[in-house]
Structures are given as structure tokens and as C-alpha cells.
Amino acid sequence: MDFLPHSSLVDGGAEWALFFFCALLIGMSKTGIQGIGALTVPLLAILFGAKSSTGILLPILCFADLIAIVYYRTDFRLKYILSLLPWCIAGLVLALVVDKGIPPAQFKRLMAFCIFLGLAVLIWSERKGKTADVTRQAWYAPLFGVLMGFATMIGNAAGPIMSVYLLSTKLPKYAFISTGAWFVMIVNLLKVPLQVFFWDNIDREVLLLDLTAIPFVAVGAWMGIQLVSVLPEKGFRKATIALTIVATSMLLY
């Protein structure tokens, strides 16, 4: 179809449609419900291959992060970012060290187990009224920080882990979105040189492909803003938990 962009990385209308659909979901996730964006990780891995998809996805994520922090710029909570960031950097380094030693399928299942464990702890602690006690434990932020750094470096798949962590802090929905967007943008920018120089999966052709996704990211971001504006706090939490479970389940296959 002549009206479609041209790229050697995408073949045919169906692949373009899937790529643009993922861009739309990414925009929605950054300004709306984070779990939506996690659905794009396995879809893009199918389309481009696991490792190549991380390089294609990263610049799109950075653009979507920028939209989110501009729109929600006054609502973020710095203390949560500072408590996670050093440990997340450690997770990035760990991912680079062990990258070749862990089969992708085994890693995805391990990550899914960790997220489900985190969700189980979150749900249990909320029912018992002990969420604050759990989040104050010395191991809590380091554990989630390392997991997020490791997961985001291997497969841009830190979204479900971040969602569990932020849900446990009981932040209101706008602070939840803003804090997550600021943190993830910082981490994604740190990842860019690592993927360019160590994994060599971001080049001119990838950036040109990503440019075609920008309008869809922008539309998705607008849709996410509208969605959050009509969701009550409890509805926002329930939707985030439900989509986190769905996205994590997809890691098992």
C-alpha cells in the first residue's frame, strides 16, 4: 500500500497496523493506566524479535514519557524516585552482566513470578491494613529498584513492577502517573547509551521508524488523559491491578 511509510523493519499493512496500535497503547499508558503499555512488550517482541524490539521501543517510550511529565509536571513525588533510582541503576548493570547467561524464556517466567509475588503481597497487605508496614521495610525499595532496572534493560518490561510498587504507596492517581513517568523517563534516558553502544540496536533506521509512531503516541496520550479524568480513584487502582495481571500473564508465553 503506497500510502504506508517505507521501512525495511516492517513488512506489510498488518505489521504497520500492529506497530501503530502499540504506539497508541504506549501513549495511553504514560498518561493513563500503566498496565496498558505493558501489553506492547510481547506484541513488539513478536513483530521485531525480543532484543531488537527493545531498541525500537525505547525512543518511543522516551517521547511518551516526555508528554506525561509535561502534562503532570506538578504532581510527582521526588522521595520515591530517589529511593528507587540507585537500585535501579544496579539492576541495569546486572542485566548487562548476565544478559548472555539467561535464556529469554526463563527470564520472562522469573520476572512474571516476581511480579505476581509482589501483587500477592500487595493484596494481602491491603486486606490486612499493613501496606505501610511493608513499604517501610529496608528491603522493599531496593528489591523493586533492582527488579525494575533488570526488567527494563532486558525487555522494557518494568511497567508491571513499577505499577505494583506505586500501588503499594497508595499515591493518588495523578501523583501515581507523574511519579512513574518521571522515574521511567530518567531510567530510559540512562538506557539509551547502553543500548546504542553495548547492544547496538538503535540506529538511524530505527529512529526513522520511530518517527512514524509519534502521531499515534500523541493521540494515545490524549486518550489516556481523558480516561484518567473520568476514572475514580478506586476504579483507577482496580484497572491498574487488572491490566498488570494480564500483562504479566503474557510474559509466561
mmCIF file of C-alpha atoms in Angstrom:
data_model
loop_
_atom_site.group_PDB
_atom_site.id
_atom_site.type_symbol
_atom_site.label_atom_id
_atom_site.label_comp_id
_atom_site.label_asym_id
_atom_site.label_seq_id
_atom_site.Cartn_x
_atom_site.Cartn_y
_atom_site.Cartn_z
ATOM 1 C CA MET A 1 0.000 0.000 0.000
ATOM 2 C CA ASP A 2 1.609 3.207 -1.247
ATOM 3 C CA PHE A 3 0.192 5.428 1.489
ATOM 4 C CA LEU A 4 2.108 3.492 4.174
ATOM 5 C CA PRO A 5 5.623 4.582 5.231
ATOM 6 C CA HIS A 6 8.563 2.559 3.958
ATOM 7 C CA SER A 7 10.929 0.698 6.254
ATOM 8 C CA SER A 8 12.920 -2.492 5.910
ATOM 9 C CA LEU A 9 11.974 -3.297 9.504
ATOM 10 C CA VAL A 10 8.222 -3.527 8.820
ATOM 11 C CA ASP A 11 6.644 -5.625 6.083
ATOM 12 C CA GLY A 12 3.044 -5.099 5.020
ATOM 13 C CA GLY A 13 -0.068 -3.371 6.266
ATOM 14 C CA ALA A 14 -0.746 -5.828 9.105
ATOM 15 C CA GLU A 15 2.674 -5.209 10.663
ATOM 16 C CA TRP A 16 2.282 -1.441 10.309
ATOM 17 C CA ALA A 17 -1.144 -1.642 11.938
ATOM 18 C CA LEU A 18 0.259 -3.628 14.876
ATOM 19 C CA PHE A 19 3.185 -1.210 15.257
ATOM 20 C CA PHE A 20 0.925 1.856 15.275
ATOM 21 C CA PHE A 21 -1.518 0.144 17.646
ATOM 22 C CA CYS A 22 1.344 -0.460 20.080
ATOM 23 C CA ALA A 23 2.349 3.222 19.771
ATOM 24 C CA LEU A 24 -1.217 4.214 20.646
ATOM 25 C CA LEU A 25 -1.195 1.952 23.715
ATOM 26 C CA ILE A 26 2.158 3.360 24.846
ATOM 27 C CA GLY A 27 0.785 6.900 24.705
ATOM 28 C CA MET A 28 -2.284 5.834 26.683
ATOM 29 C CA SER A 29 -0.182 4.077 29.296
ATOM 30 C CA LYS A 30 2.057 7.046 30.004
ATOM 31 C CA THR A 31 -0.781 9.482 30.688
ATOM 32 C CA GLY A 32 -3.387 6.960 31.768
ATOM 33 C CA ILE A 33 -3.046 3.411 33.106
ATOM 34 C CA GLN A 34 0.470 1.971 33.080
ATOM 35 C CA GLY A 35 -0.591 -1.643 32.636
ATOM 36 C CA ILE A 36 -1.851 -0.906 29.120
ATOM 37 C CA GLY A 37 1.675 -0.208 27.895
ATOM 38 C CA ALA A 38 2.987 -3.500 29.226
ATOM 39 C CA LEU A 39 0.811 -5.290 26.678
ATOM 40 C CA THR A 40 3.023 -3.874 23.907
ATOM 41 C CA VAL A 41 6.186 -5.659 25.092
ATOM 42 C CA PRO A 42 5.223 -9.169 23.893
ATOM 43 C CA LEU A 43 3.499 -7.784 20.781
ATOM 44 C CA LEU A 44 6.599 -5.892 19.622
ATOM 45 C CA ALA A 45 8.810 -8.857 20.531
ATOM 46 C CA ILE A 46 6.719 -10.978 18.164
ATOM 47 C CA LEU A 47 6.950 -8.313 15.461
ATOM 48 C CA PHE A 48 10.673 -7.476 15.648
ATOM 49 C CA GLY A 49 12.295 -10.128 17.830
ATOM 50 C CA ALA A 50 12.963 -9.823 21.560
ATOM 51 C CA LYS A 51 16.253 -7.917 21.604
ATOM 52 C CA SER A 52 15.657 -5.775 18.508
ATOM 53 C CA SER A 53 12.259 -4.724 19.832
ATOM 54 C CA THR A 54 13.843 -3.160 22.935
ATOM 55 C CA GLY A 55 15.841 -0.747 20.756
ATOM 56 C CA ILE A 56 12.822 0.138 18.615
ATOM 57 C CA LEU A 57 10.602 0.646 21.656
ATOM 58 C CA LEU A 58 12.983 2.760 23.745
ATOM 59 C CA PRO A 59 12.863 6.058 21.764
ATOM 60 C CA ILE A 60 9.061 5.781 21.562
ATOM 61 C CA LEU A 61 8.920 5.375 25.338
ATOM 62 C CA CYS A 62 11.145 8.416 25.839
ATOM 63 C CA PHE A 63 8.816 10.569 23.711
ATOM 64 C CA ALA A 64 5.736 9.283 25.559
ATOM 65 C CA ASP A 65 7.452 9.895 28.911
ATOM 66 C CA LEU A 66 8.112 13.496 27.870
ATOM 67 C CA ILE A 67 4.422 14.099 27.128
ATOM 68 C CA ALA A 68 3.462 12.658 30.524
ATOM 69 C CA ILE A 69 5.902 14.699 32.605
ATOM 70 C CA VAL A 70 4.943 17.918 30.815
ATOM 71 C CA TYR A 71 1.251 17.331 31.442
ATOM 72 C CA TYR A 72 1.567 16.020 35.028
ATOM 73 C CA ARG A 73 4.700 18.015 35.918
ATOM 74 C CA THR A 74 3.497 19.300 39.315
ATOM 75 C CA ASP A 75 2.247 16.013 40.807
ATOM 76 C CA PHE A 76 5.361 13.848 41.153
ATOM 77 C CA ARG A 77 6.827 12.643 44.474
ATOM 78 C CA LEU A 78 10.615 13.001 44.493
ATOM 79 C CA LYS A 79 11.256 10.787 47.513
ATOM 80 C CA TYR A 80 10.040 7.658 45.714
ATOM 81 C CA ILE A 81 12.236 8.406 42.706
ATOM 82 C CA LEU A 82 15.327 8.918 44.886
ATOM 83 C CA SER A 83 14.668 5.752 46.892
ATOM 84 C CA LEU A 84 14.466 3.592 43.747
ATOM 85 C CA LEU A 85 16.988 5.144 41.352
ATOM 86 C CA PRO A 86 20.326 3.883 42.780
ATOM 87 C CA TRP A 87 18.998 0.352 42.991
ATOM 88 C CA CYS A 88 17.524 0.578 39.516
ATOM 89 C CA ILE A 89 20.948 1.551 38.124
ATOM 90 C CA ALA A 90 22.362 -1.525 39.857
ATOM 91 C CA GLY A 91 19.702 -3.578 38.080
ATOM 92 C CA LEU A 92 20.709 -2.093 34.716
ATOM 93 C CA VAL A 93 24.340 -3.093 35.310
ATOM 94 C CA LEU A 94 23.295 -6.566 36.463
ATOM 95 C CA ALA A 95 21.289 -7.038 33.249
ATOM 96 C CA LEU A 96 24.323 -6.145 31.120
ATOM 97 C CA VAL A 97 26.491 -8.614 33.055
ATOM 98 C CA VAL A 98 24.168 -11.620 32.927
ATOM 99 C CA ASP A 99 22.456 -10.905 29.603
ATOM 100 C CA LYS A 100 24.007 -13.812 27.703
ATOM 101 C CA GLY A 101 23.644 -16.286 30.547
ATOM 102 C CA ILE A 102 19.855 -16.242 30.962
ATOM 103 C CA PRO A 103 17.596 -17.698 28.267
ATOM 104 C CA PRO A 104 14.888 -15.139 27.390
ATOM 105 C CA ALA A 105 12.050 -17.566 28.101
ATOM 106 C CA GLN A 106 13.422 -18.421 31.539
ATOM 107 C CA PHE A 107 13.945 -14.763 32.396
ATOM 108 C CA LYS A 108 10.392 -13.826 31.398
ATOM 109 C CA ARG A 109 8.967 -16.535 33.651
ATOM 110 C CA LEU A 110 11.182 -15.473 36.544
ATOM 111 C CA MET A 111 10.086 -11.874 36.111
ATOM 112 C CA ALA A 112 6.424 -12.891 35.953
ATOM 113 C CA PHE A 113 6.832 -14.856 39.185
ATOM 114 C CA CYS A 114 8.390 -11.817 40.920
ATOM 115 C CA ILE A 115 5.546 -9.535 39.771
ATOM 116 C CA PHE A 116 2.853 -11.990 40.849
ATOM 117 C CA LEU A 117 4.597 -12.356 44.208
ATOM 118 C CA GLY A 118 4.610 -8.573 44.568
ATOM 119 C CA LEU A 119 0.915 -8.412 43.684
ATOM 120 C CA ALA A 120 0.123 -11.121 46.216
ATOM 121 C CA VAL A 121 1.999 -9.242 48.950
ATOM 122 C CA LEU A 122 0.250 -6.004 47.925
ATOM 123 C CA ILE A 123 -3.255 -7.519 48.011
ATOM 124 C CA TRP A 124 -2.581 -9.332 51.297
ATOM 125 C CA SER A 125 -1.141 -6.246 52.985
ATOM 126 C CA GLU A 126 -4.059 -4.073 51.808
ATOM 127 C CA ARG A 127 -6.610 -6.533 53.191
ATOM 128 C CA LYS A 128 -4.769 -6.725 56.490
ATOM 129 C CA GLY A 129 -4.222 -2.965 56.588
ATOM 130 C CA LYS A 130 -0.437 -3.431 56.688
ATOM 131 C CA THR A 131 0.610 -1.810 53.405
ATOM 132 C CA ALA A 132 2.504 0.993 55.151
ATOM 133 C CA ASP A 133 4.395 -1.542 57.303
ATOM 134 C CA VAL A 134 5.569 -3.469 54.239
ATOM 135 C CA THR A 135 6.680 -0.407 52.255
ATOM 136 C CA ARG A 136 8.776 0.841 55.181
ATOM 137 C CA GLN A 137 10.872 -2.323 55.301
ATOM 138 C CA ALA A 138 14.552 -1.766 54.441
ATOM 139 C CA TRP A 139 14.457 -4.341 51.647
ATOM 140 C CA TYR A 140 11.356 -3.026 49.891
ATOM 141 C CA ALA A 141 12.654 -0.176 47.686
ATOM 142 C CA PRO A 142 15.987 -1.944 46.884
ATOM 143 C CA LEU A 143 14.160 -5.098 45.770
ATOM 144 C CA PHE A 144 11.795 -3.251 43.462
ATOM 145 C CA GLY A 145 14.555 -0.941 42.198
ATOM 146 C CA VAL A 146 16.833 -3.825 41.151
ATOM 147 C CA LEU A 147 13.920 -5.716 39.591
ATOM 148 C CA MET A 148 12.864 -2.648 37.603
ATOM 149 C CA GLY A 149 16.381 -1.940 36.349
ATOM 150 C CA PHE A 150 16.903 -5.553 35.346
ATOM 151 C CA ALA A 151 13.497 -5.917 33.682
ATOM 152 C CA THR A 152 13.638 -2.637 31.786
ATOM 153 C CA MET A 153 17.118 -3.345 30.403
ATOM 154 C CA ILE A 154 16.282 -6.864 29.268
ATOM 155 C CA GLY A 155 12.894 -6.156 27.737
ATOM 156 C CA ASN A 156 11.459 -2.689 28.534
ATOM 157 C CA ALA A 157 9.230 -4.639 30.898
ATOM 158 C CA ALA A 158 9.472 -2.697 34.146
ATOM 159 C CA GLY A 159 5.931 -1.313 33.865
ATOM 160 C CA PRO A 160 4.151 -4.049 35.856
ATOM 161 C CA ILE A 161 6.817 -3.933 38.587
ATOM 162 C CA MET A 162 6.576 -0.139 38.794
ATOM 163 C CA SER A 163 2.794 -0.395 38.983
ATOM 164 C CA VAL A 164 2.963 -2.790 41.934
ATOM 165 C CA TYR A 165 5.426 -0.555 43.768
ATOM 166 C CA LEU A 166 3.426 2.636 43.220
ATOM 167 C CA LEU A 167 0.147 0.926 44.108
ATOM 168 C CA SER A 168 1.690 -0.048 47.431
ATOM 169 C CA THR A 169 2.499 3.603 48.193
ATOM 170 C CA LYS A 170 -1.224 4.482 47.882
ATOM 171 C CA LEU A 171 -0.444 7.607 45.868
ATOM 172 C CA PRO A 172 -3.472 9.390 44.354
ATOM 173 C CA LYS A 173 -3.886 8.700 40.636
ATOM 174 C CA TYR A 174 -2.256 11.874 39.274
ATOM 175 C CA ALA A 175 0.753 11.575 41.609
ATOM 176 C CA PHE A 176 0.942 7.876 40.651
ATOM 177 C CA ILE A 177 1.130 8.713 36.945
ATOM 178 C CA SER A 178 3.524 11.651 37.330
ATOM 179 C CA THR A 179 5.952 9.876 39.672
ATOM 180 C CA GLY A 180 6.016 6.817 37.440
ATOM 181 C CA ALA A 181 6.559 8.927 34.312
ATOM 182 C CA TRP A 182 9.446 10.918 35.823
ATOM 183 C CA PHE A 183 11.161 7.825 37.152
ATOM 184 C CA VAL A 184 10.780 5.803 33.971
ATOM 185 C CA MET A 185 11.945 8.707 31.785
ATOM 186 C CA ILE A 186 15.151 9.071 33.821
ATOM 187 C CA VAL A 187 15.796 5.333 33.562
ATOM 188 C CA ASN A 188 15.002 5.230 29.843
ATOM 189 C CA LEU A 189 17.417 8.077 29.134
ATOM 190 C CA LEU A 190 20.114 6.203 31.067
ATOM 191 C CA LYS A 191 19.430 3.144 28.899
ATOM 192 C CA VAL A 192 19.864 4.910 25.553
ATOM 193 C CA PRO A 193 23.709 4.945 25.507
ATOM 194 C CA LEU A 194 23.790 1.393 26.877
ATOM 195 C CA GLN A 195 21.631 0.123 24.034
ATOM 196 C CA VAL A 196 23.459 2.171 21.410
ATOM 197 C CA PHE A 197 26.989 1.142 22.425
ATOM 198 C CA PHE A 198 26.575 -2.234 24.138
ATOM 199 C CA TRP A 199 23.630 -3.812 22.331
ATOM 200 C CA ASP A 200 23.861 -1.869 19.069
ATOM 201 C CA ASN A 201 20.101 -1.980 18.471
ATOM 202 C CA ILE A 202 19.343 1.737 17.994
ATOM 203 C CA ASP A 203 20.468 3.235 14.695
ATOM 204 C CA ARG A 204 19.268 5.693 12.042
ATOM 205 C CA GLU A 205 16.786 3.241 10.554
ATOM 206 C CA VAL A 206 15.235 2.547 13.958
ATOM 207 C CA LEU A 207 14.890 6.278 14.686
ATOM 208 C CA LEU A 208 13.237 6.909 11.313
ATOM 209 C CA LEU A 209 10.770 4.111 12.010
ATOM 210 C CA ASP A 210 10.026 5.549 15.443
ATOM 211 C CA LEU A 211 9.279 8.964 13.929
ATOM 212 C CA THR A 212 6.275 7.445 12.150
ATOM 213 C CA ALA A 213 4.869 6.404 15.545
ATOM 214 C CA ILE A 214 4.855 9.911 17.063
ATOM 215 C CA PRO A 215 1.321 10.923 15.919
ATOM 216 C CA PHE A 216 -0.103 7.690 17.338
ATOM 217 C CA VAL A 217 1.722 8.171 20.641
ATOM 218 C CA ALA A 218 0.306 11.708 20.860
ATOM 219 C CA VAL A 219 -3.258 10.537 20.166
ATOM 220 C CA GLY A 220 -2.856 7.741 22.715
ATOM 221 C CA ALA A 221 -1.586 10.230 25.303
ATOM 222 C CA TRP A 222 -4.688 12.367 24.783
ATOM 223 C CA MET A 223 -6.897 9.290 25.165
ATOM 224 C CA GLY A 224 -5.086 8.357 28.386
ATOM 225 C CA ILE A 225 -5.655 11.835 29.840
ATOM 226 C CA GLN A 226 -9.374 11.597 29.063
ATOM 227 C CA LEU A 227 -9.592 8.110 30.550
ATOM 228 C CA VAL A 228 -7.954 9.074 33.845
ATOM 229 C CA SER A 229 -10.137 12.157 34.199
ATOM 230 C CA VAL A 230 -13.304 10.023 34.376
ATOM 231 C CA LEU A 231 -11.943 7.136 36.468
ATOM 232 C CA PRO A 232 -12.464 7.357 40.243
ATOM 233 C CA GLU A 233 -9.509 6.520 42.499
ATOM 234 C CA LYS A 234 -10.766 3.005 43.278
ATOM 235 C CA GLY A 235 -11.507 2.358 39.614
ATOM 236 C CA PHE A 236 -8.007 3.535 38.691
ATOM 237 C CA ARG A 237 -6.392 1.141 41.188
ATOM 238 C CA LYS A 238 -8.557 -1.796 40.111
ATOM 239 C CA ALA A 239 -7.871 -1.157 36.412
ATOM 240 C CA THR A 240 -4.133 -0.891 37.065
ATOM 241 C CA ILE A 241 -4.067 -4.156 39.025
ATOM 242 C CA ALA A 242 -6.178 -5.971 36.403
ATOM 243 C CA LEU A 243 -4.001 -4.833 33.481
ATOM 244 C CA THR A 244 -0.839 -5.627 35.421
ATOM 245 C CA ILE A 245 -2.087 -9.199 35.892
ATOM 246 C CA VAL A 246 -2.939 -9.510 32.177
ATOM 247 C CA ALA A 247 0.409 -8.073 31.039
ATOM 248 C CA THR A 248 2.356 -10.261 33.453
ATOM 249 C CA SER A 249 0.458 -13.357 32.336
ATOM 250 C CA MET A 250 1.593 -12.648 28.770
ATOM 251 C CA LEU A 251 5.198 -12.985 29.925
ATOM 252 C CA LEU A 252 4.553 -16.656 30.604
ATOM 253 C CA TYR A 253 4.142 -17.439 26.880
#
